[in-house]
Coordinates of C-alpha atoms in Angstrom, one line a residue:
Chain L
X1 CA -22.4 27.6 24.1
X2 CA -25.3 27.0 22.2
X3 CA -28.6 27.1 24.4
X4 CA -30.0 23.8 23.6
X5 CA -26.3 22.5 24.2
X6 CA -25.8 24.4 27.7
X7 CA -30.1 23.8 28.6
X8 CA -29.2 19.7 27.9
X9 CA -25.5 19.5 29.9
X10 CA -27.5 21.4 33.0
X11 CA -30.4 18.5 32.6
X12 CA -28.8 15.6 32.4
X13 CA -26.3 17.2 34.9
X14 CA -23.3 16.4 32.7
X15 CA -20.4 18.9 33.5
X16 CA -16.6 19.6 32.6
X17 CA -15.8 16.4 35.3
X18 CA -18.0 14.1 32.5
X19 CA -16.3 15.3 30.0
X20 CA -12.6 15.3 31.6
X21 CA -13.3 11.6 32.4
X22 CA -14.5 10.7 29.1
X23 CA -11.4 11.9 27.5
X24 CA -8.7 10.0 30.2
X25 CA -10.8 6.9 29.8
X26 CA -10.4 7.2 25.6
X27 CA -7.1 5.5 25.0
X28 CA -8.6 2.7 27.4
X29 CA -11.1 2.2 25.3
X30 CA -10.4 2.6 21.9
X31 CA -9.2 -1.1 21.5
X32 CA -13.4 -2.1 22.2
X33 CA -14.7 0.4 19.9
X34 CA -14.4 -1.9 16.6
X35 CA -16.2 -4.3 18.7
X36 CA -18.8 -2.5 20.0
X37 CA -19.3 -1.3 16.1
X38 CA -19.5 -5.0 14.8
X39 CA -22.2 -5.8 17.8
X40 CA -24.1 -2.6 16.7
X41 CA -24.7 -3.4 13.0
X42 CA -25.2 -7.8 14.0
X43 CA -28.4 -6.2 15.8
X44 CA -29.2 -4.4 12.8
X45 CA -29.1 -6.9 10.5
X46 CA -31.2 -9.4 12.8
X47 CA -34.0 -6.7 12.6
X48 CA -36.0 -6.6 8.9
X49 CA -37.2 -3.0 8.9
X50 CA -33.9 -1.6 10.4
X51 CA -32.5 -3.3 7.4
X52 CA -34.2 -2.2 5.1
X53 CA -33.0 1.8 5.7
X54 CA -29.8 0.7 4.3
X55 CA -29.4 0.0 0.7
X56 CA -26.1 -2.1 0.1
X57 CA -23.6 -3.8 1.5
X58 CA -21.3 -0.5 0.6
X59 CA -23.8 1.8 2.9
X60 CA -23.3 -0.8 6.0
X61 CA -19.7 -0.3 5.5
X62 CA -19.7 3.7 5.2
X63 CA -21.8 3.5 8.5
X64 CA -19.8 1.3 10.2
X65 CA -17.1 3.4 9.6
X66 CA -19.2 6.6 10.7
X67 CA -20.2 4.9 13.7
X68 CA -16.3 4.4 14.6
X69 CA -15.7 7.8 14.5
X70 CA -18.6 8.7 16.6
X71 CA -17.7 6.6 19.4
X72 CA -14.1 8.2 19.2
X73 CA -15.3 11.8 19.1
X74 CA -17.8 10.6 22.0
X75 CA -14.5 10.2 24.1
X76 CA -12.6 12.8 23.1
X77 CA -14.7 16.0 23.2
X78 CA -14.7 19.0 23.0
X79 CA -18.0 19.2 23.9
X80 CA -18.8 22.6 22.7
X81 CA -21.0 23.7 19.7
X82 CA -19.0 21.9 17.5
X83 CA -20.0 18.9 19.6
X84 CA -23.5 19.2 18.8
X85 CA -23.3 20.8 15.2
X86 CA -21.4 17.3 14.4
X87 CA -23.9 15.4 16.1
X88 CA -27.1 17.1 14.4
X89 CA -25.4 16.4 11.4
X90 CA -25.6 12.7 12.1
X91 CA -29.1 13.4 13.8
X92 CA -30.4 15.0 10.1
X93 CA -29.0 12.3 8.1
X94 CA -30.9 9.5 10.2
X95 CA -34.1 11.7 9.7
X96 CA -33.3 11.5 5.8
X97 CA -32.8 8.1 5.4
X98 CA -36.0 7.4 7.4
X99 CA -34.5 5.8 9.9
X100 CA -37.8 5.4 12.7
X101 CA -37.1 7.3 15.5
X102 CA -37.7 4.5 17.7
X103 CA -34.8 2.6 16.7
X104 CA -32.8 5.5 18.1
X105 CA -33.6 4.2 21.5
X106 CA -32.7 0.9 20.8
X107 CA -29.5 1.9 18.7
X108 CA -28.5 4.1 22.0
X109 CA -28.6 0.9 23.9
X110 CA -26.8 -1.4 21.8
X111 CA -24.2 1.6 22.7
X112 CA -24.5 1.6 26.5
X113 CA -24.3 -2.3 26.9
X114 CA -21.3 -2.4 24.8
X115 CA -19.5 0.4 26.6
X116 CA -20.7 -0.9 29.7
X117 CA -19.0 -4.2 29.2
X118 CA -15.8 -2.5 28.0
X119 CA -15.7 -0.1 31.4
X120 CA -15.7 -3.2 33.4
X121 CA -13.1 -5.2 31.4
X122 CA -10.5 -2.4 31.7
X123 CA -8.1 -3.5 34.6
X124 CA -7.3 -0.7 35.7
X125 CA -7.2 -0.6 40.3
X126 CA -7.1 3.1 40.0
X127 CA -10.5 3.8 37.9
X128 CA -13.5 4.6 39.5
X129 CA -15.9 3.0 37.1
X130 CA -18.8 3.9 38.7
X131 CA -18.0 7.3 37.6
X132 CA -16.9 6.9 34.4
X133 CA -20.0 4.5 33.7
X134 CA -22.4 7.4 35.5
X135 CA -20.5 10.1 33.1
X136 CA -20.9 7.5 29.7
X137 CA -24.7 7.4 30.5
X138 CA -25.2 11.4 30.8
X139 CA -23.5 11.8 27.2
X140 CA -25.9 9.3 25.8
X141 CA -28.8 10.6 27.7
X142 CA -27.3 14.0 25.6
X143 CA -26.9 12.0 22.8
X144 CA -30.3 10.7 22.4
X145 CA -31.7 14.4 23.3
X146 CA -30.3 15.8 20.0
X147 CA -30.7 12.7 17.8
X148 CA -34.7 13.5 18.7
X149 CA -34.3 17.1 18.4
X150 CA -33.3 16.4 14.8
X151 CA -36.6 14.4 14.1
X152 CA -38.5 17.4 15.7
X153 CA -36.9 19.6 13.4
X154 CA -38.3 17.6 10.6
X155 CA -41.5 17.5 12.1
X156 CA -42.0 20.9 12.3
X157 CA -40.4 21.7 9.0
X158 CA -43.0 19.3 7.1
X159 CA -45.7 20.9 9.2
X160 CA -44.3 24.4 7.7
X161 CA -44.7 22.8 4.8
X162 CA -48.0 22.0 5.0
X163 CA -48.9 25.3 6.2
X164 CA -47.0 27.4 3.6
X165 CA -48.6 25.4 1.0
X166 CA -52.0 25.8 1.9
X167 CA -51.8 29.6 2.3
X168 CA -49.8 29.6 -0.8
X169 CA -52.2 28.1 -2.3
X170 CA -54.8 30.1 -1.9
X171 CA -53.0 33.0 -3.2
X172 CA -51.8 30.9 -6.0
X173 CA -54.8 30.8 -7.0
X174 CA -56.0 34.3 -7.3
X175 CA -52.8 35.2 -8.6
X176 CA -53.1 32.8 -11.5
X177 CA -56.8 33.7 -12.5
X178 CA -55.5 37.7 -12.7
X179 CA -52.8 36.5 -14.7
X180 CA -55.2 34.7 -17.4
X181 CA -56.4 37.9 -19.0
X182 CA -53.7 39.8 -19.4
X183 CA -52.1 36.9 -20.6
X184 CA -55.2 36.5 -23.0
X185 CA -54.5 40.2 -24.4
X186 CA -51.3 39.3 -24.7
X187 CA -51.3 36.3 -26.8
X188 CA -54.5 37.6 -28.9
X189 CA -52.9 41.0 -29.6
X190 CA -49.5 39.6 -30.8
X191 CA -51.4 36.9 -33.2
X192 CA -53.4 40.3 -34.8
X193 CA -49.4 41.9 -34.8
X194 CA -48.3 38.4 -37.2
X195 CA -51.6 39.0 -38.9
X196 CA -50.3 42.9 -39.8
X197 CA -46.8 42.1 -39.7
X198 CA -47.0 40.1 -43.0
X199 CA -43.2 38.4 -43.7
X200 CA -41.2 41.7 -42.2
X201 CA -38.4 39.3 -40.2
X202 CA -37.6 41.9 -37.7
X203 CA -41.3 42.1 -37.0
X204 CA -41.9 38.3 -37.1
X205 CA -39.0 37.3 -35.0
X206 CA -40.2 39.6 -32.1
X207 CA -43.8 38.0 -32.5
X208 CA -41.8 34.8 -32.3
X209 CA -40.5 35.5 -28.9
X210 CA -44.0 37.5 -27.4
X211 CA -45.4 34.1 -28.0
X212 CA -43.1 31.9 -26.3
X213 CA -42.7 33.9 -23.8
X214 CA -46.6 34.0 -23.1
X215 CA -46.3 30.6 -23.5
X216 CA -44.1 30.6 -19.9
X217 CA -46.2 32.5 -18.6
X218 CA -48.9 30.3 -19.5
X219 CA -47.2 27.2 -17.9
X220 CA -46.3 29.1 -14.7
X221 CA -49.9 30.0 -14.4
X222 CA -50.7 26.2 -14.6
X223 CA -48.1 24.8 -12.3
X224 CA -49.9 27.8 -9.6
X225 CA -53.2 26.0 -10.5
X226 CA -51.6 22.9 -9.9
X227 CA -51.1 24.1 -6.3
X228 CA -54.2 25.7 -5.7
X229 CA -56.1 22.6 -6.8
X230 CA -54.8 19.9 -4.5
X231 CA -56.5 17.2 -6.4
X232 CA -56.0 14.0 -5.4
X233 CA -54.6 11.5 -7.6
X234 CA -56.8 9.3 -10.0
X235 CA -54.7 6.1 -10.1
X236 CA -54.5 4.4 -13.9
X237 CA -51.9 1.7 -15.1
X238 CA -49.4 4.3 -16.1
X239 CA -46.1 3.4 -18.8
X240 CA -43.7 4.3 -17.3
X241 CA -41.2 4.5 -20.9
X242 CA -43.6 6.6 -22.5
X243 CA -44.5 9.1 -19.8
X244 CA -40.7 9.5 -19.2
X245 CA -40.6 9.9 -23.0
X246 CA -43.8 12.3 -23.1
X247 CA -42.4 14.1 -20.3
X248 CA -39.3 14.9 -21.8
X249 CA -40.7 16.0 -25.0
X250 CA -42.3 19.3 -23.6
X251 CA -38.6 20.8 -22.3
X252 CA -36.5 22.4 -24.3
X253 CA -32.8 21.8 -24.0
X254 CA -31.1 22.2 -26.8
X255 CA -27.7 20.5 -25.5
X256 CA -29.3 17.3 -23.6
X257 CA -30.0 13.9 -23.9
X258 CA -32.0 11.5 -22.2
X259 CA -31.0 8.0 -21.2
X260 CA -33.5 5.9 -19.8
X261 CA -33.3 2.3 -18.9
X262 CA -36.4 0.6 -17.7
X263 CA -36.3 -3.0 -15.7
X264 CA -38.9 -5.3 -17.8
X265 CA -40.7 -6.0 -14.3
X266 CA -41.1 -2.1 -13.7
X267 CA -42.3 -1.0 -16.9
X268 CA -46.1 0.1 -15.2
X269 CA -47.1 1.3 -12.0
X270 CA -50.6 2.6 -10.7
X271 CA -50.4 6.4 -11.1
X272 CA -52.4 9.7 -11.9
X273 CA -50.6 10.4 -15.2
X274 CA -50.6 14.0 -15.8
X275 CA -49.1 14.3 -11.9
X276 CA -46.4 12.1 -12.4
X277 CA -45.8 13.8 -15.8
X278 CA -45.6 16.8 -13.8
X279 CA -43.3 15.6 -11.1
X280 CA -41.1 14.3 -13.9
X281 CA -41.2 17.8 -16.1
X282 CA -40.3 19.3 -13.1
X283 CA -37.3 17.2 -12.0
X284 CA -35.7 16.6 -15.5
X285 CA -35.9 20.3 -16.2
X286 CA -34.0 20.8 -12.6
X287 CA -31.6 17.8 -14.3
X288 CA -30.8 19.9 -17.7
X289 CA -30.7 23.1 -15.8
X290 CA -27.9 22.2 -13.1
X291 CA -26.0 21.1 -16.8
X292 CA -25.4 24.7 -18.2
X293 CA -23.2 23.1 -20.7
X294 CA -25.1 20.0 -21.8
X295 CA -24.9 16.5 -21.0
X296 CA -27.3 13.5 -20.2
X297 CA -29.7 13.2 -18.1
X298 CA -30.0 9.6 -16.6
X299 CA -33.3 8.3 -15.9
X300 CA -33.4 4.4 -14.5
X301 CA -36.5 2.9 -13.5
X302 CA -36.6 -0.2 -11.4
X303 CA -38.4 -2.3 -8.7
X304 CA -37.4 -1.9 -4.9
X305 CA -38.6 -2.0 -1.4
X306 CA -40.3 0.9 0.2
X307 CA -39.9 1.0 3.7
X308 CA -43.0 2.2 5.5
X309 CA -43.7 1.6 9.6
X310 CA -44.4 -1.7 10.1
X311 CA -44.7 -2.7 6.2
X312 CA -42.4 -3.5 3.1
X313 CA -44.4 -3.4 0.3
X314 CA -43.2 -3.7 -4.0
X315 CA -42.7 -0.4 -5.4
X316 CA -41.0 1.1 -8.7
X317 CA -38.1 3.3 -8.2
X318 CA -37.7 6.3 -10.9
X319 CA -33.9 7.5 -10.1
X320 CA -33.1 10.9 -12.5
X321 CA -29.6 11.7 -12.1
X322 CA -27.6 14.4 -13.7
X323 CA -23.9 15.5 -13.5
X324 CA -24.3 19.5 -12.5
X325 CA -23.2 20.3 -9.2
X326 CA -25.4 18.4 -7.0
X327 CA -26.6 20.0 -3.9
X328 CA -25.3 21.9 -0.9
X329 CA -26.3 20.4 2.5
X330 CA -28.2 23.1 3.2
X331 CA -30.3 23.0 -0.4
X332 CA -30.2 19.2 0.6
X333 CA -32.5 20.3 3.6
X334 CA -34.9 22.6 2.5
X335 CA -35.3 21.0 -1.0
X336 CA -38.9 20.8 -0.2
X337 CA -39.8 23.3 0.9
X338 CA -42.0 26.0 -0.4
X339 CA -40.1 29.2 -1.4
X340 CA -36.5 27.2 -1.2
X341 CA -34.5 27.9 -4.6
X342 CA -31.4 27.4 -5.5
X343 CA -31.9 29.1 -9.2
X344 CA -31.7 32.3 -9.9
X345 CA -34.7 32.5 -11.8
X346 CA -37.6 30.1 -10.2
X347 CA -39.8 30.4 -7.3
X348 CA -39.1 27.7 -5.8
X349 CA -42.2 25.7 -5.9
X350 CA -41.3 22.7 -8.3
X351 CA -40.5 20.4 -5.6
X352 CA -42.1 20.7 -3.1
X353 CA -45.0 20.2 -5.9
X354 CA -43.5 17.0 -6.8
X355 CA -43.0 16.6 -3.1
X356 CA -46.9 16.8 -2.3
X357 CA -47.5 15.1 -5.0
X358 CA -45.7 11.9 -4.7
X359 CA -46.5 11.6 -1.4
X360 CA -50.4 11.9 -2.2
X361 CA -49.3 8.8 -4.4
X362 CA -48.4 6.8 -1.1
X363 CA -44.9 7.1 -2.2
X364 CA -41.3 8.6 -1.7
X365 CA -39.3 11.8 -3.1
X366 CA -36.1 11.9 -2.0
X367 CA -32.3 13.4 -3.2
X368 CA -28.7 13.1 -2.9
X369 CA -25.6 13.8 -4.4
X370 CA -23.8 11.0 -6.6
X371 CA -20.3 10.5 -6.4
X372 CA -18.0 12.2 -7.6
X373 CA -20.6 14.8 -9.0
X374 CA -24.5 15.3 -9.7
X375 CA -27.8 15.5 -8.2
X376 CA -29.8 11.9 -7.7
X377 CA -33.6 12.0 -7.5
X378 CA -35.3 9.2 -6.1
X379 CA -39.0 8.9 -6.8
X380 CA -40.5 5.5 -5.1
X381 CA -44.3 4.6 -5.9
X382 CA -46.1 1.3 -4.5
X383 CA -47.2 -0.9 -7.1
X384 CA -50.2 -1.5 -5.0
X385 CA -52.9 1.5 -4.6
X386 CA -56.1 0.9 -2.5
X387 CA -59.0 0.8 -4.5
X388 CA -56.9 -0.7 -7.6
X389 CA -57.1 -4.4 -8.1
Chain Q
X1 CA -72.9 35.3 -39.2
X2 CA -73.7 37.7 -36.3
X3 CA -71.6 37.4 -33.1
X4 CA -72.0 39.6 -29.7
X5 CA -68.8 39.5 -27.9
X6 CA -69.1 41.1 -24.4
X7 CA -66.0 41.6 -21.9
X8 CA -65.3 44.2 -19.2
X9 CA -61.7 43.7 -20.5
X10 CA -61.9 46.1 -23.0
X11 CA -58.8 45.2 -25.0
X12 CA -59.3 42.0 -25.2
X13 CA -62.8 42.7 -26.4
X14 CA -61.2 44.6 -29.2
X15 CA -59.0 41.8 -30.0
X16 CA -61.2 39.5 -30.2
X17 CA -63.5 41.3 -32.4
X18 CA -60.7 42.1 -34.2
X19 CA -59.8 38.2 -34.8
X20 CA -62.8 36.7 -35.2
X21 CA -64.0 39.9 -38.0
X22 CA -64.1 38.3 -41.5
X23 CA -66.3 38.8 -44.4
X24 CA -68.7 36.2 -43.0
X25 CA -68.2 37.0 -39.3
X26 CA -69.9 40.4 -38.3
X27 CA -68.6 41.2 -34.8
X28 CA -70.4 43.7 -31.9
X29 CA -67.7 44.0 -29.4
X30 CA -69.1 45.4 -25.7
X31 CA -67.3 46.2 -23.0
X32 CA -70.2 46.2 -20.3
X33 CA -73.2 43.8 -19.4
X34 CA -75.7 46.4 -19.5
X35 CA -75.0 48.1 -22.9
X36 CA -74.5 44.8 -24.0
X37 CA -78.2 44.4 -22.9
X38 CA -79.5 47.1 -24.4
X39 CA -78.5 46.7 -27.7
X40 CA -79.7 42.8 -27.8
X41 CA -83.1 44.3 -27.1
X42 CA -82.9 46.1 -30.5
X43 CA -80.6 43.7 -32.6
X44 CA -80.2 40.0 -34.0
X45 CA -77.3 37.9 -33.2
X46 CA -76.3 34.3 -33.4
X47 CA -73.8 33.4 -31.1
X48 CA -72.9 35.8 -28.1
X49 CA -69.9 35.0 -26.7
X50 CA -69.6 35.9 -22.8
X51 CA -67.0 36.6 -20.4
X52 CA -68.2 35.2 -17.0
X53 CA -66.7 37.1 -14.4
X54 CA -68.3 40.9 -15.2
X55 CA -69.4 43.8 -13.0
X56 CA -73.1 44.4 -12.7
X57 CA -74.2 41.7 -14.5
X58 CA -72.4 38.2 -14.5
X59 CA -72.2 36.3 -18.1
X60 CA -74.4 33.9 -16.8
X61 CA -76.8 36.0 -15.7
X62 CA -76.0 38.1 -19.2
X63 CA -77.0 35.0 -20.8
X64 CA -80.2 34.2 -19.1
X65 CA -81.8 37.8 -20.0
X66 CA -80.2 37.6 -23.5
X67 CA -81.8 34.2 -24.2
X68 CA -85.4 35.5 -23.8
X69 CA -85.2 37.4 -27.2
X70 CA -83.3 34.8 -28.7
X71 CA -84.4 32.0 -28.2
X72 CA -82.6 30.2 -31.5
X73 CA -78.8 32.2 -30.7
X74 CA -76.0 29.9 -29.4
X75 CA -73.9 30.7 -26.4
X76 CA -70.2 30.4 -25.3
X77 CA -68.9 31.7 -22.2
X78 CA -65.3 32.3 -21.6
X79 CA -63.9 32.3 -18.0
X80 CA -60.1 33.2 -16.5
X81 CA -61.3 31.2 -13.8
X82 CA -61.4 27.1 -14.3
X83 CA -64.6 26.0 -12.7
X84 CA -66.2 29.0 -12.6
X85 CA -69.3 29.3 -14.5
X86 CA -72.2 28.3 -11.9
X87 CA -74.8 26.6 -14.8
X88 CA -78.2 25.8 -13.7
X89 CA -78.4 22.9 -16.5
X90 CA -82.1 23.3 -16.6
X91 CA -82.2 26.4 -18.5
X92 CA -78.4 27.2 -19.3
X93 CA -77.8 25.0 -22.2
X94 CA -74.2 26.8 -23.6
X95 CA -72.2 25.8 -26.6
X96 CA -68.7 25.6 -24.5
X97 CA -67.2 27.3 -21.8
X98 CA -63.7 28.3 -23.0
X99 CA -60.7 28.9 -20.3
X100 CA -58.4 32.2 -20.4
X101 CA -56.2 32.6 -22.1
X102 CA -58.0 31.1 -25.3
X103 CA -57.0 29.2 -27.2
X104 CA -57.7 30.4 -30.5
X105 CA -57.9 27.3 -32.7
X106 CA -60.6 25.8 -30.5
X107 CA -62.5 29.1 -30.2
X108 CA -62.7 29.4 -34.0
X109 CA -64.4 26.2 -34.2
X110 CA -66.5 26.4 -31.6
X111 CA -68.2 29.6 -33.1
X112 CA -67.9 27.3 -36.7
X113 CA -65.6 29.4 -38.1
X114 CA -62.3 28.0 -40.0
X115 CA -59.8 30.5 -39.1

């Protein structure tokens, strides 16, 4: 057994008696799960921020429906590793819908009343409820355990994060700056080889390619700067059309198109331009690479809600979707992190770039995969910076 | 025209001097401050362009001991590194400070020429 598994069932004190009762009490029970379910997601929706974490009424019905199935594996075990890898599962995906860790508390007892209240309502002379009630509330206390487990996990991977960037940064640095003058040899020497090449084709075309290439190199350099500086944001009305536009101008993908709807009430938003142009280079080139055979990238820009503690404020959602693979749930959890790449070429520090950066913007980078297919980038910026009237 | 080009990267050096050469553009390509030195004690110039980041002597400092002689001579630094160039804007009045690699449209007309 996993140790945080075994370490949490010595704890709480919950042992193969717990989970034998559990699992005669389940057919007892069932009929009040539905119930309990409802009761769960009426406290939800009497609570604004709660709320907010979920976006339609399609979502509350996919969780209702995950919530079902919790409480039925809840009674029916085995509660083994696969017990807790199912249950970290659910842990993570709360942590990446932002789900405040407090409301796991509160969630938990939403739970316990409601099971409570179906314990005593079975008539059954035989059951000891006491039991049964005593061996309910060491599974939650369980329960809750890895749910926050999950949130430390998150903690400490955005505190990695941090920490890889910084030192990265530095090195980024020096690295770049010993890079520039080769690079500047490079480029100078094959302009003198066009000069002396005069209209030789074979010659030219090979020039042709030193240059773009250098070019690469150039822009690599830049995005290292880009981490080594840090710089915080200069916020500007920024177009959001015409950046999007701008931004797709300096890729090249010869089999792609761009579709872009913008919402006439999110055409602006207070941002540092060249960042955001640099977030959005960076995730539309992901979008056309993960599309080796072509195809459109979608781009929709709208207003929402972002959901911070204790505040809803008016934001502008950019959503870039494509229809490439999408991501695997474990690219779908270290996505932002420095280093992480999926690609075979890449060094994986695009997005966690775009991560910092959208974040320095008081804002929100986050992905999923669309139905049936694709990747979905969310970027959410407040239309309201401090120090911006 | 007269220009001093001095980098401790040699090949560039010689591309530059290479690329910036014309009829009217006479180019003295060193590849170390103190030689560089030496020869501006015994010859005219009128635009020395500098690399900043050099061993023995920095371009700034380069510049500083160059601009007693010539007084009239414009000066352009070039730098891999952004920011670098510490100018003391009393004294250090310089024509640009271009960033690695260069970019040779700009360079050209910062030293007036039309290439």
């Amino acid at each position: 057994m996993a140790p945080l598994l075994d370490e949490l069932f010595r704890y709480v004190g919950f042992d193969e008696q717990d989970g034998a009762r559990l699992v005669a009490a389940s057919d007892a029970l069932e009929p009040s799960f539905q119930g309990i379910v409802d009761e769960f997601y009426v406290a939800i929706d009497g609570n604004r921020e709660a709320r907010a974490v979920f976006e339609d009424e399609a979502q509350v019905a996919r969780q209702k429906g995950l919530l079902l199935a919790w409480l039925r594996r809840f009674f029916a075990g085995p509660y083994d590793d696969s017990y807790l890898e199912e249950r970290s599962r659910i842990g993570r995906a709360h942590v990446r819908i932002r789900l405040p860790q407090r409301y796991v508390f509160v969630s938990m007892n939403i739970i316990r009343a409601g099971l409570t209240r179906a314990v005593w309502a079975l008539d059954d002379p035989q059951l000891d409820k006491i039991a049964l009630l005593q061996s309910i509330q060491r599974l939650c206390d369980v329960e809750l355990a890895i749910m926050l487990e999950t949130y430390r996990e998150d903690y400490d991977r955005a505190l990695r994060t941090a920490e890889r960037l910084a030192t990265l940064g530095q090195f980024a640095g020096t690295l770049a700056h010993e890079m520039r003058n080769p690079l500047a040899v490079l480029s100078t020497s094959s302009h003198l080889l066009r000069r002396h090449a005069g209209d030789d084709p074979g010659v030219v075309r090979h020039v042709d390619r030193i240059e773009r290439q250098v070019a690469v190199c150039g822009q690599i350099v830049d995005d290292l700067l880009a981490l080594a500086r840090d710089s915080p944001p200069r916020f500007e009305p920024v177009d959001l059309a015409s950046v999007i536009e701008f931004a797709w101008a300096q890729l090249t993908k010869p089999e792609h198109t761009l579709d872009v709807t913008v919402a006439p009430d999110a055409g602006s938003v207070p941002a540092d331009e060249s960042q955001l142009r640099q977030v959005l280079v960076n995730l539309m080139e992901n979008a056309t690479q993960a599309m080796t055979e072509g195809g459109a990238v979608e781009v929709q820009v709208a207003r929402c809600t972002l959901t911070r503690p204790g505040e809803e404020v008016d934001a502008v959602r950019i959503r870039i979707e494509d229809s490439g693979a999408g991501f695997t749930p474990e690219a779908l959890e270290h996505l932002f992190e420095p280093l992480f790449t999926t690609k075979a070429r890449g060094i994986g520090l695009g997005l966690p770039l775009c991560h910092r950066i959208v974040t320095k913007h008081h804002g929100r980078l986050s992905a999923s995969n669309r139905s049936p297919r694709g990747a979905r980038l969310d970027i959410v910026l407040p239309l309201a910076q401090k120090g911006m009237s | 025209m007269k220009v001093l080009l001095v980098d401790d990267n040699a090949e560039l050096a010689d591309n530059l001097a290479e690329l910036l050469a014309s009829e009217r553009t006479e180019v003295f390509a060193h590849h170390d401050a103190t030689a560089a030195l030496a020869w501006g004690r015994t010859h005219d110039f009128d635009t020395a362009l500098l690399d900043v980041r050099m061993p023995e002597l920095s371009g700034v400092e380069l510049m500083r001991l160059l601009r007693v002689g010539h007084p009239a001579a414009r000066f352009v630094l070039m730098s891999a590194y952004t920011q670098d160039a510490e100018l003391d804007p009393t004294q250090d009045t310089v024509a640009a400070v271009l960033t690695k690699p260069l970019d040779l449209p700009s360079l050209a007309k910062v030293l007036g020429l039309d290439a």
